[in-house]
mmCIF file of C-alpha atoms and ligand atoms in Angstrom:
data_model
loop_
_atom_site.group_PDB
_atom_site.id
_atom_site.type_symbol
_atom_site.label_atom_id
_atom_site.label_comp_id
_atom_site.label_asym_id
_atom_site.label_seq_id
_atom_site.Cartn_x
_atom_site.Cartn_y
_atom_site.Cartn_z
ATOM 1 C CA ASP A 1 -12.564 -7.510 -5.331
ATOM 2 C CA LYS A 2 -15.029 -4.651 -5.023
ATOM 3 C CA ALA A 3 -17.467 -6.769 -2.980
ATOM 4 C CA GLY A 4 -20.461 -5.506 -4.960
ATOM 5 C CA TYR A 5 -19.504 -1.829 -4.793
ATOM 6 C CA LYS A 6 -19.149 0.219 -7.977
ATOM 7 C CA HIS A 7 -15.670 1.407 -7.012
ATOM 8 C CA PHE A 8 -12.940 0.435 -4.571
ATOM 9 C CA MET A 9 -13.289 3.897 -3.106
ATOM 10 C CA ALA A 10 -16.958 3.279 -2.208
ATOM 11 C CA LYS A 11 -16.023 -0.040 -0.637
ATOM 12 C CA GLU A 12 -13.181 1.491 1.342
ATOM 13 C CA ILE A 13 -15.346 4.377 2.593
ATOM 14 C CA ALA A 14 -17.968 1.866 3.735
ATOM 15 C CA GLU A 15 -15.336 -0.272 5.498
ATOM 16 C CA GLN A 16 -14.314 2.517 7.825
ATOM 17 C CA PRO A 17 -16.518 1.639 10.825
ATOM 18 C CA VAL A 18 -15.204 -1.943 10.755
ATOM 19 C CA VAL A 19 -11.482 -1.240 10.318
ATOM 20 C CA LEU A 20 -11.661 1.565 12.872
ATOM 21 C CA ALA A 21 -13.255 -0.768 15.423
ATOM 22 C CA ASP A 22 -10.608 -3.423 14.640
ATOM 23 C CA ALA A 23 -7.740 -1.018 15.256
ATOM 24 C CA LEU A 24 -9.370 0.283 18.428
ATOM 25 C CA ARG A 25 -9.730 -3.268 19.775
ATOM 26 C CA HIS A 26 -6.105 -3.990 18.883
ATOM 27 C CA TYR A 27 -4.667 -0.912 20.584
ATOM 28 C CA THR A 28 -6.805 -0.868 23.758
ATOM 29 C CA ARG A 29 -7.512 -3.367 26.503
ATOM 30 C CA SER A 30 -10.297 -3.129 29.103
ATOM 31 C CA GLY A 31 -10.549 0.649 29.347
ATOM 32 C CA ALA A 32 -6.784 1.242 28.974
ATOM 33 C CA LEU A 33 -4.341 1.819 26.140
ATOM 34 C CA ASN A 34 -2.439 -1.115 24.690
ATOM 35 C CA LEU A 35 0.270 0.696 22.729
ATOM 36 C CA PRO A 36 3.854 -0.625 22.526
ATOM 37 C CA ASP A 37 6.178 0.350 25.399
ATOM 38 C CA GLY A 38 8.582 1.807 22.846
ATOM 39 C CA LEU A 39 6.043 4.554 22.267
ATOM 40 C CA ASP A 40 7.382 6.458 25.239
ATOM 41 C CA PHE A 41 7.045 10.215 25.692
ATOM 42 C CA THR A 42 9.415 10.410 28.693
ATOM 43 C CA GLY A 43 11.922 13.201 28.087
ATOM 44 C CA ILE A 44 10.149 14.295 24.903
ATOM 45 C CA GLU A 45 9.532 18.029 24.629
ATOM 46 C CA ARG A 46 8.312 18.322 21.060
ATOM 47 C CA ILE A 47 7.166 16.189 18.163
ATOM 48 C CA THR A 48 7.999 16.726 14.510
ATOM 49 C CA MET A 49 5.497 15.079 12.191
ATOM 50 C CA VAL A 50 6.270 14.653 8.506
ATOM 51 C CA ALA A 51 4.075 13.277 5.713
ATOM 52 C CA CYS A 52 2.575 14.043 2.275
ATOM 53 C CA GLY A 53 -0.948 14.717 1.025
ATOM 54 C CA THR A 54 -3.774 13.224 3.035
ATOM 55 C CA ALA A 55 -1.352 11.739 5.599
ATOM 56 C CA TYR A 56 -0.026 15.281 6.115
ATOM 57 C CA TYR A 57 -3.558 16.479 6.883
ATOM 58 C CA ALA A 58 -3.914 13.697 9.457
ATOM 59 C CA CYS A 59 -0.782 15.114 11.130
ATOM 60 C CA LEU A 60 -2.272 18.611 11.069
ATOM 61 C CA VAL A 61 -5.312 17.322 12.999
ATOM 62 C CA ALA A 62 -2.972 15.559 15.433
ATOM 63 C CA LYS A 63 -1.184 18.827 16.162
ATOM 64 C CA TYR A 64 -4.424 20.194 17.685
ATOM 65 C CA TRP A 65 -4.867 17.028 19.759
ATOM 66 C CA PHE A 66 -1.319 16.771 21.091
ATOM 67 C CA GLU A 67 -1.109 20.440 21.919
ATOM 68 C CA GLN A 68 -4.556 20.605 23.556
ATOM 69 C CA ILE A 69 -4.668 17.404 25.551
ATOM 70 C CA ALA A 70 -0.984 16.525 26.061
ATOM 71 C CA ARG A 71 0.380 20.119 26.102
ATOM 72 C CA LEU A 72 3.158 18.897 23.803
ATOM 73 C CA PRO A 73 4.254 21.246 20.997
ATOM 74 C CA VAL A 74 3.984 19.699 17.528
ATOM 75 C CA GLU A 75 5.509 20.810 14.247
ATOM 76 C CA VAL A 76 4.041 19.429 11.055
ATOM 77 C CA ASP A 77 5.705 19.574 7.676
ATOM 78 C CA VAL A 78 5.274 18.239 4.174
ATOM 79 C CA ALA A 79 8.115 15.814 3.525
ATOM 80 C CA SER A 80 9.342 17.455 0.296
ATOM 81 C CA GLU A 81 9.952 20.722 2.175
ATOM 82 C CA PHE A 82 11.268 19.203 5.378
ATOM 83 C CA ARG A 83 13.919 17.042 3.747
ATOM 84 C CA TYR A 84 15.779 19.859 1.985
ATOM 85 C CA ARG A 85 15.426 22.525 4.649
ATOM 86 C CA GLU A 86 18.021 21.016 6.977
ATOM 87 C CA PRO A 87 15.788 21.726 9.972
ATOM 88 C CA PRO A 88 17.531 21.697 13.365
ATOM 89 C CA ILE A 89 16.348 18.777 15.521
ATOM 90 C CA PRO A 90 16.888 19.804 19.155
ATOM 91 C CA GLY A 91 17.318 17.254 21.959
ATOM 92 C CA GLY A 92 13.990 15.980 23.271
ATOM 93 C CA THR A 93 12.454 15.645 19.778
ATOM 94 C CA ALA A 94 10.344 12.674 18.760
ATOM 95 C CA SER A 95 9.920 12.436 14.987
ATOM 96 C CA LEU A 96 6.886 10.746 13.466
ATOM 97 C CA PHE A 97 6.466 9.756 9.818
ATOM 98 C CA VAL A 98 2.968 8.966 8.585
ATOM 99 C CA SER A 99 2.434 7.089 5.329
ATOM 100 C CA GLN A 100 -0.243 4.707 4.073
ATOM 101 C CA SER A 101 2.059 2.976 1.572
ATOM 102 C CA GLY A 102 5.210 3.350 3.657
ATOM 103 C CA GLU A 103 7.112 3.909 0.412
ATOM 104 C CA THR A 104 6.618 7.621 -0.308
ATOM 105 C CA ALA A 105 10.093 8.772 -1.390
ATOM 106 C CA ASP A 106 10.068 12.191 0.266
ATOM 107 C CA THR A 107 8.718 10.851 3.569
ATOM 108 C CA LEU A 108 11.356 8.102 3.593
ATOM 109 C CA ALA A 109 14.122 10.641 2.917
ATOM 110 C CA ALA A 110 12.828 12.815 5.772
ATOM 111 C CA LEU A 111 12.912 9.786 8.087
ATOM 112 C CA ARG A 112 16.520 9.062 7.075
ATOM 113 C CA TYR A 113 17.408 12.685 7.803
ATOM 114 C CA CYS A 114 16.067 12.299 11.369
ATOM 115 C CA ARG A 115 17.617 8.888 12.052
ATOM 116 C CA ASP A 116 20.763 10.059 13.827
ATOM 117 C CA LYS A 117 19.292 13.372 15.068
ATOM 118 C CA ALA A 118 15.951 12.759 16.786
ATOM 119 C CA ASP A 119 15.564 11.038 20.182
ATOM 120 C CA ARG A 120 12.825 8.825 18.737
ATOM 121 C CA VAL A 121 12.002 7.842 15.156
ATOM 122 C CA TRP A 122 8.479 6.480 14.899
ATOM 123 C CA SER A 123 6.257 5.698 11.932
ATOM 124 C CA LEU A 124 2.564 5.097 11.316
ATOM 125 C CA VAL A 125 2.036 2.929 8.249
ATOM 126 C CA ASN A 126 -0.589 0.751 6.662
ATOM 127 C CA VAL A 127 1.946 -1.585 5.043
ATOM 128 C CA PRO A 128 3.983 -3.123 7.883
ATOM 129 C CA THR A 129 6.675 -4.529 5.546
ATOM 130 C CA SER A 130 7.323 -1.140 3.922
ATOM 131 C CA SER A 131 10.579 0.856 3.996
ATOM 132 C CA ILE A 132 9.150 3.537 6.315
ATOM 133 C CA ALA A 133 8.126 0.790 8.751
ATOM 134 C CA ARG A 134 11.466 -1.030 8.568
ATOM 135 C CA GLU A 135 13.676 2.022 8.959
ATOM 136 C CA ALA A 136 11.882 3.497 11.984
ATOM 137 C CA ASP A 137 12.778 2.522 15.577
ATOM 138 C CA LEU A 138 9.131 1.744 16.082
ATOM 139 C CA ALA A 139 6.403 1.315 13.440
ATOM 140 C CA LEU A 140 2.731 1.258 14.366
ATOM 141 C CA PRO A 141 0.500 -0.444 11.781
ATOM 142 C CA ILE A 142 -2.802 1.420 11.348
ATOM 143 C CA LEU A 143 -4.579 -1.854 10.437
ATOM 144 C CA ALA A 144 -6.837 -0.350 7.756
ATOM 145 C CA GLY A 145 -6.460 -3.347 5.415
ATOM 146 C CA VAL A 146 -5.378 -3.036 1.788
ATOM 147 C CA GLU A 147 -6.319 0.329 0.283
ATOM 148 C CA VAL A 148 -6.706 0.079 -3.491
ATOM 149 C CA SER A 149 -8.368 3.356 -4.442
ATOM 150 C CA VAL A 150 -5.736 5.992 -5.237
ATOM 151 C CA ALA A 151 -7.604 8.479 -3.048
ATOM 152 C CA SER A 152 -6.916 7.619 0.567
ATOM 153 C CA THR A 153 -10.005 7.160 2.774
ATOM 154 C CA LYS A 154 -9.922 4.422 5.415
ATOM 155 C CA ALA A 155 -6.178 4.890 5.889
ATOM 156 C CA PHE A 156 -6.848 8.533 6.805
ATOM 157 C CA THR A 157 -9.455 7.753 9.466
ATOM 158 C CA ASN A 158 -7.334 4.948 10.956
ATOM 159 C CA GLN A 159 -4.286 7.249 10.960
ATOM 160 C CA LEU A 160 -6.413 9.737 12.898
ATOM 161 C CA LEU A 161 -7.499 7.054 15.348
ATOM 162 C CA LEU A 162 -3.885 6.020 16.044
ATOM 163 C CA LEU A 163 -2.812 9.644 16.385
ATOM 164 C CA ALA A 164 -5.632 10.260 18.883
ATOM 165 C CA LEU A 165 -4.581 7.196 20.902
ATOM 166 C CA MET A 166 -0.968 8.416 20.863
ATOM 167 C CA ALA A 167 -2.079 11.850 22.065
ATOM 168 C CA LEU A 168 -3.987 10.184 24.927
ATOM 169 C CA LYS A 169 -0.877 8.220 25.887
ATOM 170 C CA ALA A 170 1.243 11.382 25.825
ATOM 171 C CA ALA A 171 -1.375 13.211 27.923
ATOM 172 C CA SER A 172 -1.427 10.380 30.491
ATOM 173 C CA GLN A 173 2.357 10.114 30.710
ATOM 174 C CA ARG A 174 2.736 13.868 31.073
ATOM 175 C CA GLY A 175 0.149 14.048 33.859
ATOM 176 C CA HIS A 176 -2.576 15.867 31.923
ATOM 177 C CA LEU A 177 -5.071 12.985 31.868
ATOM 178 C CA ASP A 178 -6.052 10.682 34.740
ATOM 179 C CA ALA A 179 -7.294 7.086 34.409
ATOM 180 C CA ALA A 180 -10.962 8.159 34.541
ATOM 181 C CA GLY A 181 -10.432 10.763 31.822
ATOM 182 C CA LEU A 182 -8.674 8.200 29.667
ATOM 183 C CA ALA A 183 -11.425 5.610 30.168
ATOM 184 C CA GLN A 184 -14.005 8.247 29.191
ATOM 185 C CA ALA A 185 -12.066 9.162 26.028
ATOM 186 C CA LEU A 186 -11.817 5.490 25.044
ATOM 187 C CA ASP A 187 -15.556 5.013 25.696
ATOM 188 C CA ASP A 188 -16.190 7.934 23.353
ATOM 189 C CA MET A 189 -13.997 6.290 20.736
ATOM 190 C CA ARG A 190 -15.955 3.071 20.910
ATOM 191 C CA ARG A 191 -19.039 5.046 19.817
ATOM 192 C CA LEU A 192 -17.302 6.239 16.655
ATOM 193 C CA PRO A 193 -17.992 3.237 14.392
ATOM 194 C CA GLY A 194 -21.708 3.536 15.168
ATOM 195 C CA LEU A 195 -21.665 7.267 14.465
ATOM 196 C CA MET A 196 -19.849 6.645 11.168
ATOM 197 C CA ASN A 197 -22.518 4.114 10.238
ATOM 198 C CA GLN A 198 -25.186 6.729 10.833
ATOM 199 C CA VAL A 199 -23.436 9.058 8.369
ATOM 200 C CA LEU A 200 -23.143 6.245 5.823
ATOM 201 C CA THR A 201 -26.869 5.537 6.144
ATOM 202 C CA ASN A 202 -27.550 9.084 4.976
ATOM 203 C CA GLU A 203 -25.446 8.663 1.862
ATOM 204 C CA ALA A 204 -28.355 9.356 -0.532
ATOM 205 C CA ARG A 205 -28.547 12.930 0.698
ATOM 206 C CA ILE A 206 -24.804 13.437 0.128
ATOM 207 C CA GLU A 207 -25.207 11.931 -3.343
ATOM 208 C CA ARG A 208 -27.694 14.687 -4.206
ATOM 209 C CA LEU A 209 -25.280 17.324 -2.929
ATOM 210 C CA GLY A 210 -22.593 15.758 -5.122
ATOM 211 C CA ASP A 211 -24.867 16.187 -8.159
ATOM 212 C CA ARG A 212 -25.011 19.891 -7.317
ATOM 213 C CA LEU A 213 -21.277 20.283 -6.730
ATOM 214 C CA ALA A 214 -20.623 18.639 -10.102
ATOM 215 C CA GLU A 215 -21.949 21.851 -11.743
ATOM 216 C CA ALA A 216 -19.438 24.086 -9.939
ATOM 217 C CA GLN A 217 -16.187 25.547 -11.303
ATOM 218 C CA ASP A 218 -14.687 26.297 -7.910
ATOM 219 C CA VAL A 219 -15.552 25.080 -4.427
ATOM 220 C CA LEU A 220 -14.271 26.378 -1.101
ATOM 221 C CA PHE A 221 -14.067 24.408 2.140
ATOM 222 C CA LEU A 222 -13.909 26.110 5.535
ATOM 223 C CA GLY A 223 -13.215 24.878 9.045
ATOM 224 C CA ARG A 224 -11.679 26.023 12.321
ATOM 225 C CA GLY A 225 -9.471 24.289 14.875
ATOM 226 C CA ALA A 226 -9.110 20.568 14.236
ATOM 227 C CA LEU A 227 -11.748 20.895 11.493
ATOM 228 C CA TYR A 228 -9.478 23.210 9.487
ATOM 229 C CA PRO A 229 -7.354 20.265 8.243
ATOM 230 C CA LEU A 230 -10.639 18.582 7.295
ATOM 231 C CA ALA A 231 -11.377 21.557 5.039
ATOM 232 C CA LEU A 232 -7.993 20.959 3.383
ATOM 233 C CA GLU A 233 -8.735 17.255 3.043
ATOM 234 C CA GLY A 234 -12.234 17.888 1.630
ATOM 235 C CA ALA A 235 -10.745 20.191 -1.003
ATOM 236 C CA LEU A 236 -7.941 17.758 -1.905
ATOM 237 C CA LYS A 237 -10.374 14.869 -2.297
ATOM 238 C CA LEU A 238 -12.710 16.944 -4.468
ATOM 239 C CA LYS A 239 -9.989 18.194 -6.800
ATOM 240 C CA GLU A 240 -8.195 14.899 -7.243
ATOM 241 C CA LEU A 241 -11.404 12.957 -7.942
ATOM 242 C CA SER A 242 -13.652 15.388 -9.816
ATOM 243 C CA TYR A 243 -11.010 17.770 -11.265
ATOM 244 C CA ILE A 244 -13.033 20.703 -9.912
ATOM 245 C CA HIS A 245 -10.874 23.455 -8.493
ATOM 246 C CA ALA A 246 -11.234 23.460 -4.719
ATOM 247 C CA GLU A 247 -9.434 25.138 -1.837
ATOM 248 C CA GLY A 248 -9.606 24.662 1.900
ATOM 249 C CA TYR A 249 -9.165 27.594 4.260
ATOM 250 C CA ALA A 250 -9.158 28.241 7.962
ATOM 251 C CA SER A 251 -12.477 30.094 8.415
ATOM 252 C CA GLY A 252 -10.753 33.041 10.065
ATOM 253 C CA GLU A 253 -8.476 33.528 7.042
ATOM 254 C CA LEU A 254 -11.413 34.151 4.716
ATOM 255 C CA LYS A 255 -11.425 37.894 5.148
ATOM 256 C CA HIS A 256 -7.697 38.069 4.433
ATOM 257 C CA GLY A 257 -8.182 37.371 0.742
ATOM 258 C CA PRO A 258 -10.242 34.347 -0.293
ATOM 259 C CA ILE A 259 -13.580 36.089 0.342
ATOM 260 C CA ALA A 260 -12.922 37.989 -2.902
ATOM 261 C CA LEU A 261 -13.672 34.707 -4.721
ATOM 262 C CA ILE A 262 -17.218 34.434 -3.389
ATOM 263 C CA ASP A 263 -20.175 35.008 -5.676
ATOM 264 C CA ARG A 264 -23.457 33.193 -6.271
ATOM 265 C CA ASN A 265 -21.732 30.469 -8.302
ATOM 266 C CA VAL A 266 -19.318 29.350 -5.594
ATOM 267 C CA PRO A 267 -20.398 26.568 -3.267
ATOM 268 C CA VAL A 268 -18.753 26.840 0.151
ATOM 269 C CA VAL A 269 -18.686 23.725 2.304
ATOM 270 C CA VAL A 270 -18.458 24.635 5.993
ATOM 271 C CA PHE A 271 -17.482 22.032 8.614
ATOM 272 C CA ALA A 272 -18.892 23.361 11.876
ATOM 273 C CA PRO A 273 -19.793 21.013 14.711
ATOM 274 C CA HIS A 274 -21.451 22.762 17.645
ATOM 275 C CA ASP A 275 -18.239 23.146 19.671
ATOM 276 C CA GLY A 276 -16.405 26.003 21.365
ATOM 277 C CA LEU A 277 -15.503 27.560 17.990
ATOM 278 C CA PHE A 278 -18.962 27.226 16.440
ATOM 279 C CA GLU A 279 -20.039 30.855 16.741
ATOM 280 C CA LYS A 280 -16.806 32.078 15.167
ATOM 281 C CA THR A 281 -17.203 29.752 12.196
ATOM 282 C CA VAL A 282 -20.860 30.690 11.789
ATOM 283 C CA SER A 283 -20.009 34.362 11.661
ATOM 284 C CA ASN A 284 -17.526 33.616 8.819
ATOM 285 C CA MET A 285 -20.237 31.581 7.130
ATOM 286 C CA GLN A 286 -22.634 34.515 7.360
ATOM 287 C CA GLU A 287 -20.072 36.715 5.640
ATOM 288 C CA VAL A 288 -20.110 34.205 2.775
ATOM 289 C CA MET A 289 -23.915 34.207 2.623
ATOM 290 C CA ALA A 290 -24.011 38.022 2.612
ATOM 291 C CA ARG A 291 -22.016 37.773 -0.650
ATOM 292 C CA HIS A 292 -24.449 35.196 -2.053
ATOM 293 C CA GLY A 293 -22.085 32.234 -1.691
ATOM 294 C CA GLN A 294 -23.935 28.895 -1.675
ATOM 295 C CA VAL A 295 -23.229 27.481 1.767
ATOM 296 C CA ILE A 296 -23.355 23.746 2.399
ATOM 297 C CA LEU A 297 -23.219 23.527 6.187
ATOM 298 C CA VAL A 298 -22.018 20.249 7.688
ATOM 299 C CA THR A 299 -22.899 20.232 11.367
ATOM 300 C CA ASP A 300 -24.767 18.399 14.133
ATOM 301 C CA PRO A 301 -28.409 18.761 15.264
ATOM 302 C CA GLU A 302 -27.735 21.683 17.618
ATOM 303 C CA GLY A 303 -25.572 23.443 15.030
ATOM 304 C CA ALA A 304 -28.316 23.023 12.440
ATOM 305 C CA ARG A 305 -30.937 24.409 14.818
ATOM 306 C CA LEU A 306 -28.835 27.503 15.423
ATOM 307 C CA ALA A 307 -27.389 28.201 11.982
ATOM 308 C CA GLN A 308 -29.082 26.474 9.071
ATOM 309 C CA GLU A 309 -31.174 29.481 8.103
ATOM 310 C CA GLY A 310 -29.986 30.925 4.814
ATOM 311 C CA THR A 311 -27.758 27.996 3.855
ATOM 312 C CA ALA A 312 -28.208 26.340 0.453
ATOM 313 C CA ALA A 313 -28.137 22.964 2.221
ATOM 314 C CA THR A 314 -27.415 21.648 5.688
ATOM 315 C CA LEU A 315 -26.064 18.179 6.261
ATOM 316 C CA ILE A 316 -26.760 17.004 9.795
ATOM 317 C CA LEU A 317 -24.317 14.510 11.315
ATOM 318 C CA PRO A 318 -24.868 12.895 14.699
ATOM 319 C CA GLU A 319 -23.414 14.784 17.627
ATOM 320 C CA ALA A 320 -19.850 13.573 18.288
ATOM 321 C CA PRO A 321 -17.493 14.008 21.240
ATOM 322 C CA SER A 322 -15.505 17.097 20.293
ATOM 323 C CA LEU A 323 -12.120 15.318 20.197
ATOM 324 C CA LEU A 324 -13.432 12.866 17.621
ATOM 325 C CA ALA A 325 -15.303 15.227 15.306
ATOM 326 C CA PRO A 326 -12.455 15.314 12.742
ATOM 327 C CA ILE A 327 -12.702 11.536 12.310
ATOM 328 C CA LEU A 328 -16.463 11.615 11.816
ATOM 329 C CA TYR A 329 -16.407 14.646 9.476
ATOM 330 C CA ALA A 330 -13.932 12.841 7.208
ATOM 331 C CA VAL A 331 -16.776 10.595 6.026
ATOM 332 C CA PRO A 332 -18.998 13.315 4.475
ATOM 333 C CA ALA A 333 -15.851 14.972 3.039
ATOM 334 C CA GLN A 334 -15.008 11.718 1.247
ATOM 335 C CA LEU A 335 -18.578 11.003 0.157
ATOM 336 C CA LEU A 336 -19.060 14.509 -1.257
ATOM 337 C CA ALA A 337 -15.943 14.119 -3.411
ATOM 338 C CA TYR A 338 -16.897 10.591 -4.397
ATOM 339 C CA HIS A 339 -20.447 11.444 -5.508
ATOM 340 C CA THR A 340 -19.324 14.598 -7.305
ATOM 341 C CA ALA A 341 -16.808 12.508 -9.250
ATOM 342 C CA VAL A 342 -19.420 9.856 -10.053
ATOM 343 C CA ALA A 343 -21.785 12.602 -11.285
ATOM 344 C CA LYS A 344 -19.000 13.964 -13.503
ATOM 345 C CA GLY A 345 -18.086 10.510 -14.774
ATOM 346 C CA THR A 346 -14.397 10.696 -13.909
ATOM 347 C CA ASP A 347 -12.224 7.650 -13.166
ATOM 348 C CA VAL A 348 -12.836 7.495 -9.414
ATOM 349 C CA ASP A 349 -10.390 4.776 -8.415
ATOM 350 C CA GLN A 350 -7.627 5.876 -10.744
ATOM 351 C CA PRO A 351 -7.781 9.672 -11.262
ATOM 352 C CA ARG A 352 -5.675 11.038 -14.112
ATOM 353 C CA ASN A 353 -2.000 11.808 -13.420
ATOM 354 C CA LEU A 354 -1.984 10.152 -9.987
ATOM 355 C CA ALA A 355 -0.307 7.027 -8.597
ATOM 356 C CA LYS A 356 -1.166 5.140 -5.421
ATOM 357 C CA SER A 357 2.395 5.021 -4.223
ATOM 358 C CA VAL A 358 4.700 7.973 -4.971
ATOM 359 C CA THR A 359 8.142 6.353 -4.920
ATOM 360 C CA VAL A 360 9.848 9.140 -6.893
ATOM 361 C CA GLU A 361 10.273 12.641 -5.546
HETATM 362 C C1 F6R B 1 -4.869 11.690 -1.442
HETATM 363 C C2 F6R B 1 -3.772 10.738 -1.341
HETATM 364 C C3 F6R B 1 -2.354 11.244 -1.308
HETATM 365 C C4 F6R B 1 -1.516 10.437 -0.305
HETATM 366 C C5 F6R B 1 -0.046 10.878 -0.365
HETATM 367 C C6 F6R B 1 0.790 10.174 0.681
HETATM 368 O O1 F6R B 1 -6.104 11.074 -1.452
HETATM 369 O O2 F6R B 1 -4.008 9.566 -1.286
HETATM 370 O O3 F6R B 1 -2.319 12.607 -1.005
HETATM 371 O O4 F6R B 1 -2.056 10.646 0.969
HETATM 372 O O5 F6R B 1 0.477 10.604 -1.642
HETATM 373 O O6 F6R B 1 0.834 8.794 0.469
HETATM 374 P P1 F6R B 1 1.321 7.822 1.607
HETATM 375 O O7 F6R B 1 0.372 7.938 2.731
HETATM 376 O O8 F6R B 1 1.313 6.454 0.985
HETATM 377 O O9 F6R B 1 2.702 8.268 2.012
#
């Protein structure tokens, strides 16, 4: 049931503030974490995260979080590569498998590879009865509710929420975060649903940007730090839904090749909240503008004040606590792809050649 929306994808994008708040209530209790005891980082020296597609990008964001706030090294791999590489799994490794469906064949095979090698085998799933849930020592449901649209949206943001909560637990257990710091981080998280709603209220503006992107042949997405995986996710969403060629790059990689693609016909979407990396990203963005690339800057009010001059368009999101920016910036990434696809008239909920659950390798 699309509940009055034109597509399941639109419904599932709009549900994000509610399912995020639900999961947050479930996994916290009066200013503290309420995660299962089995999620224990004692004796863990590294985490290996394995997933496919959008779930893989969620893991890439989590790498920044775990390394920055918990000082725990994280390796992230796509399941189809991991499973055949025979990677060594040293003592002190926790392995984490992230999958909306819980049935992705490559991710399941990677989990089976780690079963008798890793100290911990954990999974994050949306379907609690799935194989990847059953075969892990501990499975955390992301509580996003049924996701029908082939393109993953609310599962991605709830995966990110759970990964952020796990990083906070690791940081606390490892002595890098005190109770006050944790309470502050959880307070920040409780603001997220409201911030997401503010982005959703501005959907009409993103719809107009989608009409413009629908004319493009190629689109680039740029981001730095934890927003780099969001550039990858924005590009994946756009190509799978609208069939427009799109690539995501780390902003700093631009001058190592991709800048050769820029001309006046190439829209470049730049995710740049006003954080510690802002000036670096803006200088990459200016290199794009100097080559007549059409920059769509996605930022916050302060970022817009400092850098909107010369952009083709600037989308202003509310200011977000820096840890949580990747979760908030997922919403415009999804809406841009959605509205571009609607403008092109493609089959939004069921893009060609794709299946919701990839149970063959
Ligand atoms: C993209 C998308 C896919 C899935 C990938 C993994 O929008 O939905 O990239 O994220 O196929 O699927 P799960 O999470 O079910 O393992």
